[in-house]
Amino acid sequence: MEEFEFYNQEVLRLSGVLQRGTSGKMIIMCHGFRSNRSSKGRFDRFAGTFQRMGYNVMRFDFGGCGKSGNRPITLAGQVSDLSAAIKYVVDQGFKEIALYGHSLGARVCLEGFDPSYVKTLVVTGAGTGPVVYDWTDEFSAPQLEELKETGMITQPVMDPYRSEIKISEQMLRDFEECEQQHLLSKITCPTLVVHGDQGEEQTLMPLTQHGMRWLPEMSKLEVIRGAEHSFMNHLKEVEAITTSWLKSNF
């Protein structure tokens, strides 16, 4: 495993790791909201599996997360980071890329799709349309007061490289401000969307069911019964569905 740094368009330092495979194909993995490139161990596991299949795998921390440079979290910022990641691997000679994203990272993959190099998408727990959250369920009263006064929320995190992240007010709006047809109709490669049917997935999965009409014909929606948004108790199923898809489409 190789650790490296690269920079986005705003010259923010981003930290990544590369696991080399035996093919000329690259999988770039995008983590979720308030997470890092390990994704609570999920991405470590999946990256190892993908590498054993022969793929090269890049994981990285979005700006303001993990080991990367500090920045308030926004959707636009993370899309910029993904664009920089794609450019980095293309400059290394990789011209065939798959994007794998979970949760907010899935939305970033859809927003940052590059038809020149991306041959397939795999997204789990994706917000493929507008989602309105009750932020009083997610953040404390002092945090919401901080948001009102500063436009930011300071969120403590369990991370080996930082004790907190900064979440911008715009990031919270970004979840709601999603035009589904515009987002999905620009995707031109086969796309696998994996959902559960419990908890938050009861909101996200029907959104995707509605939106599948705008994805390419070869795209597929898989629903794992009993799975919640984290899929932590269903990693074996996610792994099996994903590896089967990659074998057929990448």
PDB file of N, CA and C in Angstrom, residues 129-224:
ATOM      1  N   GLY A 129     -31.649  11.993  -5.113  1.00  0.00           N
ATOM      2  CA  GLY A 129     -32.586  13.092  -5.275  1.00  0.00           C
ATOM      3  C   GLY A 129     -32.605  13.919  -4.007  1.00  0.00           C
ATOM      4  N   PRO A 130     -33.488  14.921  -3.923  1.00  0.00           N
ATOM      5  CA  PRO A 130     -33.511  15.802  -2.753  1.00  0.00           C
ATOM      6  C   PRO A 130     -33.995  15.078  -1.499  1.00  0.00           C
ATOM      7  N   VAL A 131     -33.269  15.271  -0.404  1.00  0.00           N
ATOM      8  CA  VAL A 131     -33.626  14.665   0.880  1.00  0.00           C
ATOM      9  C   VAL A 131     -33.642  15.760   1.941  1.00  0.00           C
ATOM     10  N   VAL A 132     -34.756  15.872   2.651  1.00  0.00           N
ATOM     11  CA  VAL A 132     -34.886  16.863   3.717  1.00  0.00           C
ATOM     12  C   VAL A 132     -34.689  16.153   5.052  1.00  0.00           C
ATOM     13  N   TYR A 133     -33.656  16.544   5.767  1.00  0.00           N
ATOM     14  CA  TYR A 133     -33.360  15.954   7.071  1.00  0.00           C
ATOM     15  C   TYR A 133     -33.794  16.895   8.191  1.00  0.00           C
ATOM     16  N   ASP A 134     -34.153  16.339   9.315  1.00  0.00           N
ATOM     17  CA  ASP A 134     -34.392  17.117  10.531  1.00  0.00           C
ATOM     18  C   ASP A 134     -33.069  17.169  11.284  1.00  0.00           C
ATOM     19  N   TRP A 135     -32.357  18.280  11.149  1.00  0.00           N
ATOM     20  CA  TRP A 135     -31.008  18.361  11.711  1.00  0.00           C
ATOM     21  C   TRP A 135     -31.002  18.418  13.228  1.00  0.00           C
ATOM     22  N   THR A 136     -32.172  18.644  13.841  1.00  0.00           N
ATOM     23  CA  THR A 136     -32.226  18.592  15.305  1.00  0.00           C
ATOM     24  C   THR A 136     -32.028  17.161  15.801  1.00  0.00           C
ATOM     25  N   ASP A 137     -32.222  16.181  14.920  1.00  0.00           N
ATOM     26  CA  ASP A 137     -31.964  14.784  15.290  1.00  0.00           C
ATOM     27  C   ASP A 137     -30.484  14.435  15.194  1.00  0.00           C
ATOM     28  N   GLU A 138     -29.723  15.234  14.453  1.00  0.00           N
ATOM     29  CA  GLU A 138     -28.318  14.939  14.183  1.00  0.00           C
ATOM     30  C   GLU A 138     -27.351  15.775  15.008  1.00  0.00           C
ATOM     31  N   PHE A 139     -27.768  16.998  15.341  1.00  0.00           N
ATOM     32  CA  PHE A 139     -26.859  17.933  16.004  1.00  0.00           C
ATOM     33  C   PHE A 139     -27.490  18.477  17.279  1.00  0.00           C
ATOM     34  N   SER A 140     -26.630  18.837  18.223  1.00  0.00           N
ATOM     35  CA  SER A 140     -27.086  19.346  19.517  1.00  0.00           C
ATOM     36  C   SER A 140     -27.555  20.792  19.393  1.00  0.00           C
ATOM     37  N   ALA A 141     -28.250  21.267  20.421  1.00  0.00           N
ATOM     38  CA  ALA A 141     -28.702  22.663  20.439  1.00  0.00           C
ATOM     39  C   ALA A 141     -27.525  23.634  20.349  1.00  0.00           C
ATOM     40  N   PRO A 142     -26.421  23.413  21.096  1.00  0.00           N
ATOM     41  CA  PRO A 142     -25.264  24.312  20.938  1.00  0.00           C
ATOM     42  C   PRO A 142     -24.688  24.298  19.521  1.00  0.00           C
ATOM     43  N   GLN A 143     -24.678  23.142  18.877  1.00  0.00           N
ATOM     44  CA  GLN A 143     -24.176  23.074  17.502  1.00  0.00           C
ATOM     45  C   GLN A 143     -25.076  23.862  16.550  1.00  0.00           C
ATOM     46  N   LEU A 144     -26.377  23.758  16.734  1.00  0.00           N
ATOM     47  CA  LEU A 144     -27.301  24.488  15.870  1.00  0.00           C
ATOM     48  C   LEU A 144     -27.222  25.986  16.129  1.00  0.00           C
ATOM     49  N   GLU A 145     -26.923  26.368  17.360  1.00  0.00           N
ATOM     50  CA  GLU A 145     -26.711  27.785  17.666  1.00  0.00           C
ATOM     51  C   GLU A 145     -25.425  28.276  17.006  1.00  0.00           C
ATOM     52  N   GLU A 146     -24.389  27.444  17.041  1.00  0.00           N
ATOM     53  CA  GLU A 146     -23.146  27.771  16.340  1.00  0.00           C
ATOM     54  C   GLU A 146     -23.408  27.956  14.847  1.00  0.00           C
ATOM     55  N   LEU A 147     -24.231  27.092  14.285  1.00  0.00           N
ATOM     56  CA  LEU A 147     -24.580  27.197  12.866  1.00  0.00           C
ATOM     57  C   LEU A 147     -25.264  28.522  12.574  1.00  0.00           C
ATOM     58  N   LYS A 148     -26.176  28.911  13.437  1.00  0.00           N
ATOM     59  CA  LYS A 148     -26.912  30.164  13.255  1.00  0.00           C
ATOM     60  C   LYS A 148     -25.986  31.368  13.327  1.00  0.00           C
ATOM     61  N   GLU A 149     -25.008  31.303  14.216  1.00  0.00           N
ATOM     62  CA  GLU A 149     -24.120  32.446  14.440  1.00  0.00           C
ATOM     63  C   GLU A 149     -22.967  32.504  13.445  1.00  0.00           C
ATOM     64  N   THR A 150     -22.459  31.351  13.013  1.00  0.00           N
ATOM     65  CA  THR A 150     -21.227  31.338  12.210  1.00  0.00           C
ATOM     66  C   THR A 150     -21.387  30.732  10.818  1.00  0.00           C
ATOM     67  N   GLY A 151     -22.504  30.032  10.579  1.00  0.00           N
ATOM     68  CA  GLY A 151     -22.664  29.335   9.308  1.00  0.00           C
ATOM     69  C   GLY A 151     -21.912  28.016   9.250  1.00  0.00           C
ATOM     70  N   MET A 152     -21.403  27.567  10.392  1.00  0.00           N
ATOM     71  CA  MET A 152     -20.638  26.319  10.473  1.00  0.00           C
ATOM     72  C   MET A 152     -21.085  25.505  11.688  1.00  0.00           C
ATOM     73  N   ILE A 153     -20.868  24.210  11.606  1.00  0.00           N
ATOM     74  CA  ILE A 153     -21.036  23.325  12.752  1.00  0.00           C
ATOM     75  C   ILE A 153     -19.709  22.624  13.002  1.00  0.00           C
ATOM     76  N   THR A 154     -19.267  22.636  14.252  1.00  0.00           N
ATOM     77  CA  THR A 154     -18.089  21.869  14.646  1.00  0.00           C
ATOM     78  C   THR A 154     -18.553  20.509  15.151  1.00  0.00           C
ATOM     79  N   GLN A 155     -18.083  19.457  14.501  1.00  0.00           N
ATOM     80  CA  GLN A 155     -18.521  18.101  14.819  1.00  0.00           C
ATOM     81  C   GLN A 155     -17.348  17.264  15.307  1.00  0.00           C
ATOM     82  N   PRO A 156     -17.359  16.811  16.570  1.00  0.00           N
ATOM     83  CA  PRO A 156     -16.304  15.897  17.020  1.00  0.00           C
ATOM     84  C   PRO A 156     -16.366  14.587  16.236  1.00  0.00           C
ATOM     85  N   VAL A 157     -15.206  14.015  15.922  1.00  0.00           N
ATOM     86  CA  VAL A 157     -15.158  12.753  15.181  1.00  0.00           C
ATOM     87  C   VAL A 157     -14.140  11.816  15.811  1.00  0.00           C
ATOM     88  N   MET A 158     -14.383  10.531  15.643  1.00  0.00           N
ATOM     89  CA  MET A 158     -13.428   9.512  16.054  1.00  0.00           C
ATOM     90  C   MET A 158     -12.539   9.218  14.857  1.00  0.00           C
ATOM     91  N   ASP A 159     -11.401   9.855  14.794  1.00  0.00           N
ATOM     92  CA  ASP A 159     -10.525   9.756  13.634  1.00  0.00           C
ATOM     93  C   ASP A 159      -9.088   9.811  14.126  1.00  0.00           C
ATOM     94  N   PRO A 160      -8.213   8.957  13.615  1.00  0.00           N
ATOM     95  CA  PRO A 160      -6.822   8.971  14.092  1.00  0.00           C
ATOM     96  C   PRO A 160      -6.063  10.237  13.728  1.00  0.00           C
ATOM     97  N   TYR A 161      -6.591  11.037  12.792  1.00  0.00           N
ATOM     98  CA  TYR A 161      -5.840  12.194  12.312  1.00  0.00           C
ATOM     99  C   TYR A 161      -6.460  13.536  12.678  1.00  0.00           C
ATOM    100  N   ARG A 162      -7.650  13.539  13.255  1.00  0.00           N
ATOM    101  CA  ARG A 162      -8.263  14.807  13.653  1.00  0.00           C
ATOM    102  C   ARG A 162      -9.325  14.548  14.715  1.00  0.00           C
ATOM    103  N   SER A 163      -9.601  15.568  15.490  1.00  0.00           N
ATOM    104  CA  SER A 163     -10.587  15.430  16.561  1.00  0.00           C
ATOM    105  C   SER A 163     -11.938  16.014  16.175  1.00  0.00           C
ATOM    106  N   GLU A 164     -11.973  16.835  15.105  1.00  0.00           N
ATOM    107  CA  GLU A 164     -13.223  17.462  14.711  1.00  0.00           C
ATOM    108  C   GLU A 164     -13.216  17.792  13.222  1.00  0.00           C
ATOM    109  N   ILE A 165     -14.406  17.970  12.689  1.00  0.00           N
ATOM    110  CA  ILE A 165     -14.566  18.463  11.327  1.00  0.00           C
ATOM    111  C   ILE A 165     -15.472  19.686  11.373  1.00  0.00           C
ATOM    112  N   LYS A 166     -15.439  20.472  10.311  1.00  0.00           N
ATOM    113  CA  LYS A 166     -16.301  21.641  10.179  1.00  0.00           C
ATOM    114  C   LYS A 166     -17.289  21.379   9.043  1.00  0.00           C
ATOM    115  N   ILE A 167     -18.565  21.543   9.334  1.00  0.00           N
ATOM    116  CA  ILE A 167     -19.615  21.317   8.349  1.00  0.00           C
ATOM    117  C   ILE A 167     -20.255  22.653   8.018  1.00  0.00           C
ATOM    118  N   SER A 168     -20.278  23.015   6.754  1.00  0.00           N
ATOM    119  CA  SER A 168     -20.835  24.305   6.357  1.00  0.00           C
ATOM    120  C   SER A 168     -22.360  24.241   6.259  1.00  0.00           C
ATOM    121  N   GLU A 169     -22.979  25.384   6.413  1.00  0.00           N
ATOM    122  CA  GLU A 169     -24.430  25.473   6.237  1.00  0.00           C
ATOM    123  C   GLU A 169     -24.828  25.048   4.826  1.00  0.00           C
ATOM    124  N   GLN A 170     -23.982  25.376   3.853  1.00  0.00           N
ATOM    125  CA  GLN A 170     -24.274  24.997   2.473  1.00  0.00           C
ATOM    126  C   GLN A 170     -24.335  23.481   2.313  1.00  0.00           C
ATOM    127  N   MET A 171     -23.492  22.752   3.053  1.00  0.00           N
ATOM    128  CA  MET A 171     -23.517  21.294   2.965  1.00  0.00           C
ATOM    129  C   MET A 171     -24.887  20.764   3.380  1.00  0.00           C
ATOM    130  N   LEU A 172     -25.461  21.332   4.415  1.00  0.00           N
ATOM    131  CA  LEU A 172     -26.777  20.881   4.860  1.00  0.00           C
ATOM    132  C   LEU A 172     -27.836  21.182   3.807  1.00  0.00           C
ATOM    133  N   ARG A 173     -27.691  22.323   3.128  1.00  0.00           N
ATOM    134  CA  ARG A 173     -28.622  22.648   2.039  1.00  0.00           C
ATOM    135  C   ARG A 173     -28.407  21.739   0.834  1.00  0.00           C
ATOM    136  N   ASP A 174     -27.155  21.311   0.634  1.00  0.00           N
ATOM    137  CA  ASP A 174     -26.836  20.482  -0.533  1.00  0.00           C
ATOM    138  C   ASP A 174     -27.646  19.186  -0.569  1.00  0.00           C
ATOM    139  N   PHE A 175     -27.983  18.652   0.602  1.00  0.00           N
ATOM    140  CA  PHE A 175     -28.782  17.430   0.625  1.00  0.00           C
ATOM    141  C   PHE A 175     -30.168  17.670   0.022  1.00  0.00           C
ATOM    142  N   GLU A 176     -30.713  18.863   0.250  1.00  0.00           N
ATOM    143  CA  GLU A 176     -32.049  19.197  -0.238  1.00  0.00           C
ATOM    144  C   GLU A 176     -32.028  19.690  -1.679  1.00  0.00           C
ATOM    145  N   GLU A 177     -30.933  20.344  -2.061  1.00  0.00           N
ATOM    146  CA  GLU A 177     -30.860  20.995  -3.369  1.00  0.00           C
ATOM    147  C   GLU A 177     -30.284  20.029  -4.401  1.00  0.00           C
ATOM    148  N   CYS A 178     -31.109  19.111  -4.818  1.00  0.00           N
ATOM    149  CA  CYS A 178     -30.678  18.089  -5.782  1.00  0.00           C
ATOM    150  C   CYS A 178     -31.775  17.907  -6.820  1.00  0.00           C
ATOM    151  N   GLU A 179     -31.476  18.235  -8.065  1.00  0.00           N
ATOM    152  CA  GLU A 179     -32.432  18.059  -9.162  1.00  0.00           C
ATOM    153  C   GLU A 179     -32.158  16.684  -9.774  1.00  0.00           C
ATOM    154  N   GLN A 180     -33.000  15.729  -9.445  1.00  0.00           N
ATOM    155  CA  GLN A 180     -32.703  14.329  -9.741  1.00  0.00           C
ATOM    156  C   GLN A 180     -32.514  14.049 -11.230  1.00  0.00           C
ATOM    157  N   GLN A 181     -33.396  14.553 -12.061  1.00  0.00           N
ATOM    158  CA  GLN A 181     -33.272  14.270 -13.491  1.00  0.00           C
ATOM    159  C   GLN A 181     -31.961  14.814 -14.047  1.00  0.00           C
ATOM    160  N   HIS A 182     -31.595  16.019 -13.645  1.00  0.00           N
ATOM    161  CA  HIS A 182     -30.335  16.613 -14.100  1.00  0.00           C
ATOM    162  C   HIS A 182     -29.146  15.789 -13.617  1.00  0.00           C
ATOM    163  N   LEU A 183     -29.199  15.344 -12.355  1.00  0.00           N
ATOM    164  CA  LEU A 183     -28.091  14.579 -11.777  1.00  0.00           C
ATOM    165  C   LEU A 183     -27.882  13.259 -12.501  1.00  0.00           C
ATOM    166  N   LEU A 184     -28.964  12.531 -12.746  1.00  0.00           N
ATOM    167  CA  LEU A 184     -28.849  11.164 -13.253  1.00  0.00           C
ATOM    168  C   LEU A 184     -28.784  11.080 -14.773  1.00  0.00           C
ATOM    169  N   SER A 185     -29.410  12.003 -15.466  1.00  0.00           N
ATOM    170  CA  SER A 185     -29.463  11.893 -16.926  1.00  0.00           C
ATOM    171  C   SER A 185     -28.126  12.175 -17.589  1.00  0.00           C
ATOM    172  N   LYS A 186     -27.184  12.784 -16.856  1.00  0.00           N
ATOM    173  CA  LYS A 186     -25.861  13.041 -17.446  1.00  0.00           C
ATOM    174  C   LYS A 186     -24.937  11.822 -17.343  1.00  0.00           C
ATOM    175  N   ILE A 187     -25.345  10.797 -16.582  1.00  0.00           N
ATOM    176  CA  ILE A 187     -24.530   9.590 -16.440  1.00  0.00           C
ATOM    177  C   ILE A 187     -24.662   8.758 -17.715  1.00  0.00           C
ATOM    178  N   THR A 188     -23.533   8.367 -18.291  1.00  0.00           N
ATOM    179  CA  THR A 188     -23.559   7.636 -19.564  1.00  0.00           C
ATOM    180  C   THR A 188     -22.981   6.226 -19.462  1.00  0.00           C
ATOM    181  N   CYS A 189     -22.612   5.790 -18.267  1.00  0.00           N
ATOM    182  CA  CYS A 189     -22.036   4.452 -18.107  1.00  0.00           C
ATOM    183  C   CYS A 189     -22.961   3.585 -17.261  1.00  0.00           C
ATOM    184  N   PRO A 190     -22.837   2.259 -17.348  1.00  0.00           N
ATOM    185  CA  PRO A 190     -23.630   1.372 -16.501  1.00  0.00           C
ATOM    186  C   PRO A 190     -23.393   1.690 -15.025  1.00  0.00           C
ATOM    187  N   THR A 191     -24.481   1.783 -14.274  1.00  0.00           N
ATOM    188  CA  THR A 191     -24.405   2.200 -12.875  1.00  0.00           C
ATOM    189  C   THR A 191     -25.138   1.206 -11.988  1.00  0.00           C
ATOM    190  N   LEU A 192     -24.459   0.756 -10.944  1.00  0.00           N
ATOM    191  CA  LEU A 192     -25.061  -0.120  -9.940  1.00  0.00           C
ATOM    192  C   LEU A 192     -25.379   0.709  -8.710  1.00  0.00           C
ATOM    193  N   VAL A 193     -26.637   0.685  -8.289  1.00  0.00           N
ATOM    194  CA  VAL A 193     -27.062   1.379  -7.073  1.00  0.00           C
ATOM    195  C   VAL A 193     -27.521   0.327  -6.069  1.00  0.00           C
ATOM    196  N   VAL A 194     -26.920   0.338  -4.885  1.00  0.00           N
ATOM    197  CA  VAL A 194     -27.253  -0.636  -3.842  1.00  0.00           C
ATOM    198  C   VAL A 194     -27.907   0.091  -2.671  1.00  0.00           C
ATOM    199  N   HIS A 195     -29.068  -0.387  -2.271  1.00  0.00           N
ATOM    200  CA  HIS A 195     -29.775   0.182  -1.123  1.00  0.00           C
ATOM    201  C   HIS A 195     -30.146  -0.926  -0.145  1.00  0.00           C
ATOM    202  N   GLY A 196     -30.449  -0.512   1.081  1.00  0.00           N
ATOM    203  CA  GLY A 196     -31.121  -1.364   2.032  1.00  0.00           C
ATOM    204  C   GLY A 196     -32.596  -1.007   2.035  1.00  0.00           C
ATOM    205  N   ASP A 197     -33.321  -1.532   3.025  1.00  0.00           N
ATOM    206  CA  ASP A 197     -34.742  -1.194   3.126  1.00  0.00           C
ATOM    207  C   ASP A 197     -35.141  -0.842   4.556  1.00  0.00           C
ATOM    208  N   GLN A 198     -34.146  -0.489   5.381  1.00  0.00           N
ATOM    209  CA  GLN A 198     -34.413  -0.141   6.769  1.00  0.00           C
ATOM    210  C   GLN A 198     -33.865   1.254   7.077  1.00  0.00           C
ATOM    211  N   GLY A 199     -34.447   1.906   8.096  1.00  0.00           N
ATOM    212  CA  GLY A 199     -33.948   3.203   8.545  1.00  0.00           C
ATOM    213  C   GLY A 199     -33.973   4.240   7.432  1.00  0.00           C
ATOM    214  N   GLU A 200     -32.883   4.969   7.293  1.00  0.00           N
ATOM    215  CA  GLU A 200     -32.767   6.024   6.287  1.00  0.00           C
ATOM    216  C   GLU A 200     -32.983   5.500   4.870  1.00  0.00           C
ATOM    217  N   GLU A 201     -32.666   4.230   4.665  1.00  0.00           N
ATOM    218  CA  GLU A 201     -32.825   3.649   3.333  1.00  0.00           C
ATOM    219  C   GLU A 201     -34.289   3.601   2.890  1.00  0.00           C
ATOM    220  N   GLN A 202     -35.216   3.659   3.842  1.00  0.00           N
ATOM    221  CA  GLN A 202     -36.632   3.678   3.482  1.00  0.00           C
ATOM    222  C   GLN A 202     -37.006   4.979   2.779  1.00  0.00           C
ATOM    223  N   THR A 203     -36.201   6.012   2.970  1.00  0.00           N
ATOM    224  CA  THR A 203     -36.370   7.272   2.237  1.00  0.00           C
ATOM    225  C   THR A 203     -35.561   7.277   0.953  1.00  0.00           C
ATOM    226  N   LEU A 204     -34.314   6.812   1.027  1.00  0.00           N
ATOM    227  CA  LEU A 204     -33.402   6.904  -0.114  1.00  0.00           C
ATOM    228  C   LEU A 204     -33.741   5.918  -1.230  1.00  0.00           C
ATOM    229  N   MET A 205     -34.133   4.714  -0.868  1.00  0.00           N
ATOM    230  CA  MET A 205     -34.381   3.685  -1.888  1.00  0.00           C
ATOM    231  C   MET A 205     -35.537   4.049  -2.828  1.00  0.00           C
ATOM    232  N   PRO A 206     -36.694   4.529  -2.326  1.00  0.00           N
ATOM    233  CA  PRO A 206     -37.760   4.922  -3.258  1.00  0.00           C
ATOM    234  C   PRO A 206     -37.358   6.072  -4.179  1.00  0.00           C
ATOM    235  N   LEU A 207     -36.510   6.971  -3.701  1.00  0.00           N
ATOM    236  CA  LEU A 207     -36.000   8.037  -4.561  1.00  0.00           C
ATOM    237  C   LEU A 207     -35.265   7.453  -5.761  1.00  0.00           C
ATOM    238  N   THR A 208     -34.421   6.468  -5.488  1.00  0.00           N
ATOM    239  CA  THR A 208     -33.673   5.837  -6.575  1.00  0.00           C
ATOM    240  C   THR A 208     -34.595   5.048  -7.498  1.00  0.00           C
ATOM    241  N   GLN A 209     -35.579   4.357  -6.928  1.00  0.00           N
ATOM    242  CA  GLN A 209     -36.538   3.641  -7.774  1.00  0.00           C
ATOM    243  C   GLN A 209     -37.166   4.587  -8.790  1.00  0.00           C
ATOM    244  N   HIS A 210     -37.523   5.773  -8.331  1.00  0.00           N
ATOM    245  CA  HIS A 210     -38.111   6.776  -9.220  1.00  0.00           C
ATOM    246  C   HIS A 210     -37.102   7.257 -10.255  1.00  0.00           C
ATOM    247  N   GLY A 211     -35.834   7.364  -9.855  1.00  0.00           N
ATOM    248  CA  GLY A 211     -34.822   7.957 -10.722  1.00  0.00           C
ATOM    249  C   GLY A 211     -34.158   7.009 -11.698  1.00  0.00           C
ATOM    250  N   MET A 212     -34.384   5.700 -11.553  1.00  0.00           N
ATOM    251  CA  MET A 212     -33.704   4.742 -12.434  1.00  0.00           C
ATOM    252  C   MET A 212     -34.011   4.995 -13.912  1.00  0.00           C
ATOM    253  N   ARG A 213     -35.141   5.621 -14.210  1.00  0.00           N
ATOM    254  CA  ARG A 213     -35.529   5.892 -15.603  1.00  0.00           C
ATOM    255  C   ARG A 213     -34.524   6.799 -16.308  1.00  0.00           C
ATOM    256  N   TRP A 214     -33.737   7.560 -15.527  1.00  0.00           N
ATOM    257  CA  TRP A 214     -32.800   8.512 -16.124  1.00  0.00           C
ATOM    258  C   TRP A 214     -31.371   7.974 -16.197  1.00  0.00           C
ATOM    259  N   LEU A 215     -31.134   6.809 -15.629  1.00  0.00           N
ATOM    260  CA  LEU A 215     -29.814   6.194 -15.741  1.00  0.00           C
ATOM    261  C   LEU A 215     -29.743   5.347 -17.019  1.00  0.00           C
ATOM    262  N   PRO A 216     -28.534   5.059 -17.502  1.00  0.00           N
ATOM    263  CA  PRO A 216     -28.407   4.244 -18.718  1.00  0.00           C
ATOM    264  C   PRO A 216     -29.104   2.891 -18.586  1.00  0.00           C
ATOM    265  N   GLU A 217     -29.497   2.337 -19.708  1.00  0.00           N
ATOM    266  CA  GLU A 217     -30.319   1.130 -19.748  1.00  0.00           C
ATOM    267  C   GLU A 217     -29.688  -0.039 -19.004  1.00  0.00           C
ATOM    268  N   MET A 218     -28.370  -0.160 -19.042  1.00  0.00           N
ATOM    269  CA  MET A 218     -27.701  -1.299 -18.411  1.00  0.00           C
ATOM    270  C   MET A 218     -27.554  -1.143 -16.894  1.00  0.00           C
ATOM    271  N   SER A 219     -28.048  -0.057 -16.344  1.00  0.00           N
ATOM    272  CA  SER A 219     -27.912   0.186 -14.905  1.00  0.00           C
ATOM    273  C   SER A 219     -28.830  -0.739 -14.110  1.00  0.00           C
ATOM    274  N   LYS A 220     -28.533  -0.852 -12.810  1.00  0.00           N
ATOM    275  CA  LYS A 220     -29.269  -1.815 -11.989  1.00  0.00           C
ATOM    276  C   LYS A 220     -29.416  -1.304 -10.563  1.00  0.00           C
ATOM    277  N   LEU A 221     -30.581  -1.546  -9.977  1.00  0.00           N
ATOM    278  CA  LEU A 221     -30.833  -1.269  -8.564  1.00  0.00           C
ATOM    279  C   LEU A 221     -30.915  -2.591  -7.822  1.00  0.00           C
ATOM    280  N   GLU A 222     -30.090  -2.733  -6.785  1.00  0.00           N
ATOM    281  CA  GLU A 222     -30.124  -3.917  -5.923  1.00  0.00           C
ATOM    282  C   GLU A 222     -30.542  -3.475  -4.523  1.00  0.00           C
ATOM    283  N   VAL A 223     -31.514  -4.160  -3.937  1.00  0.00           N
ATOM    284  CA  VAL A 223     -31.980  -3.856  -2.587  1.00  0.00           C
ATOM    285  C   VAL A 223     -31.650  -5.035  -1.678  1.00  0.00           C
ATOM    286  N   ILE A 224     -30.892  -4.765  -0.621  1.00  0.00           N
ATOM    287  CA  ILE A 224     -30.520  -5.802   0.348  1.00  0.00           C
ATOM    288  C   ILE A 224     -31.524  -5.763   1.491  1.00  0.00           C
TER     289      ILE A 224
END
